[in-house]
């Protein structure tokens, strides 16, 4: 009797999957619905990310009473993000995007709650552990860009990824604006004001997770795997490599990873030291905030246009554009007068734009180079490297400036940005040879 019940369940599962395999219209409808759900969840996810990051260093400083630990929260976010990216990628590969992304956001929300409790109990150990866990939300925010691409065709993938990035921006802009409001709310609840933004972070992350849990069904990644398996079985719409059972292009994975890792490294290194550089040359906090605010805007707001260009003019061209844009940014930051707001703004806007070009083109290259049978796991592993490269860039930037200058750092960043060009050209040439 039990075997019959299990058989019936399996037949039902195969039936609904078959309906998506056989109907391009149903696949298209699910693709559009998935984008809407991802966009909504990312708005909340962005709010959770930005609200906590804004005051993390200040909270650590307040609890420990020293400036020497203000860099620890960022380090813990990054470390937690790297570990979570690996875990979420593997959960998504086995159980689908819904399970992986929901887990990541809920864990991030639990981390935010832990930060609140640590502020009430003045427990430094709990604060650091909670910040590490909170990093799961950061990883999930970035990995969610892949969810909308699972059912996209090769001419839609970059655009789909860019939609997730744009929607994250809305939350990321809203979160810091609510810092004072959340601080006052926290005080009314007898919670330290600096923990207030983590109340928003906890609520936003948990809500983002619940939205995905409730509405990201059918799971786009499970459907995409079923379609790919059916095509492989039938031998249709496959390249020779895929027909032989391997849909993985290692050169493409290397190229896409290199683009995203190097752009992250260069962007974080120069961005991290720009406020310090400006402070040393008499710029006030308002001016620093303007430069960094415009930089962050350039990182995300152009995403829809970038996604369109990546899909239309090609991954390789836009990856090369990323390297050239970062090169220009580094040179301007290095040679421009330190008292010139116009040049600093131009350099940092180009820095954000170059990162945007690199992230979206690199994301599309990775998707093109992977097969659904391993795609989510590879994506998670790549995002681990992105997180670690950012941590390395931020850490090394301070050492370079301390032992040399901001100009040296900027020139070094400009030089490193050129690495992406020969790598993507090499990958593109080898890909064309294989066709």
mmCIF file of N, CA and C in Angstrom, residues 277 331-340 343-344:
data_model
loop_
_atom_site.group_PDB
_atom_site.id
_atom_site.type_symbol
_atom_site.label_atom_id
_atom_site.label_comp_id
_atom_site.label_asym_id
_atom_site.label_seq_id
_atom_site.Cartn_x
_atom_site.Cartn_y
_atom_site.Cartn_z
ATOM 1 N N UNK A 277 41.221 58.790 2.404
ATOM 2 C CA UNK A 277 41.954 59.731 1.545
ATOM 3 C C UNK A 277 41.303 61.112 1.576
ATOM 4 N N UNK A 331 43.052 55.442 -12.764
ATOM 5 C CA UNK A 331 43.962 56.511 -13.202
ATOM 6 C C UNK A 331 43.460 57.875 -12.718
ATOM 7 N N UNK A 332 42.156 58.123 -12.864
ATOM 8 C CA UNK A 332 41.599 59.397 -12.402
ATOM 9 C C UNK A 332 41.777 59.570 -10.900
ATOM 10 N N UNK A 333 41.518 58.498 -10.137
ATOM 11 C CA UNK A 333 41.670 58.577 -8.685
ATOM 12 C C UNK A 333 43.120 58.837 -8.296
ATOM 13 N N UNK A 334 44.042 58.297 -9.091
ATOM 14 C CA UNK A 334 45.462 58.443 -8.765
ATOM 15 C C UNK A 334 46.014 59.821 -9.107
ATOM 16 N N UNK A 335 45.649 60.347 -10.267
ATOM 17 C CA UNK A 335 46.275 61.591 -10.742
ATOM 18 C C UNK A 335 45.451 62.836 -10.425
ATOM 19 N N UNK A 336 44.170 62.662 -10.097
ATOM 20 C CA UNK A 336 43.317 63.817 -9.832
ATOM 21 C C UNK A 336 43.691 64.527 -8.538
ATOM 22 N N UNK A 337 43.580 65.866 -8.505
ATOM 23 C CA UNK A 337 43.840 66.614 -7.274
ATOM 24 C C UNK A 337 42.921 66.137 -6.156
ATOM 25 N N UNK A 338 43.468 65.931 -4.974
ATOM 26 C CA UNK A 338 42.688 65.391 -3.858
ATOM 27 C C UNK A 338 41.576 66.332 -3.418
ATOM 28 N N UNK A 339 41.699 67.628 -3.726
ATOM 29 C CA UNK A 339 40.672 68.583 -3.300
ATOM 30 C C UNK A 339 39.572 68.770 -4.346
ATOM 31 N N UNK A 340 39.649 68.024 -5.453
ATOM 32 C CA UNK A 340 38.666 68.169 -6.527
ATOM 33 C C UNK A 340 37.519 67.182 -6.336
ATOM 34 N N UNK A 343 36.460 65.406 -9.756
ATOM 35 C CA UNK A 343 37.268 64.273 -10.195
ATOM 36 C C UNK A 343 37.061 63.053 -9.299
ATOM 37 N N UNK A 344 36.922 63.278 -7.997
ATOM 38 C CA UNK A 344 36.675 62.159 -7.085
ATOM 39 C C UNK A 344 35.340 61.491 -7.396
#
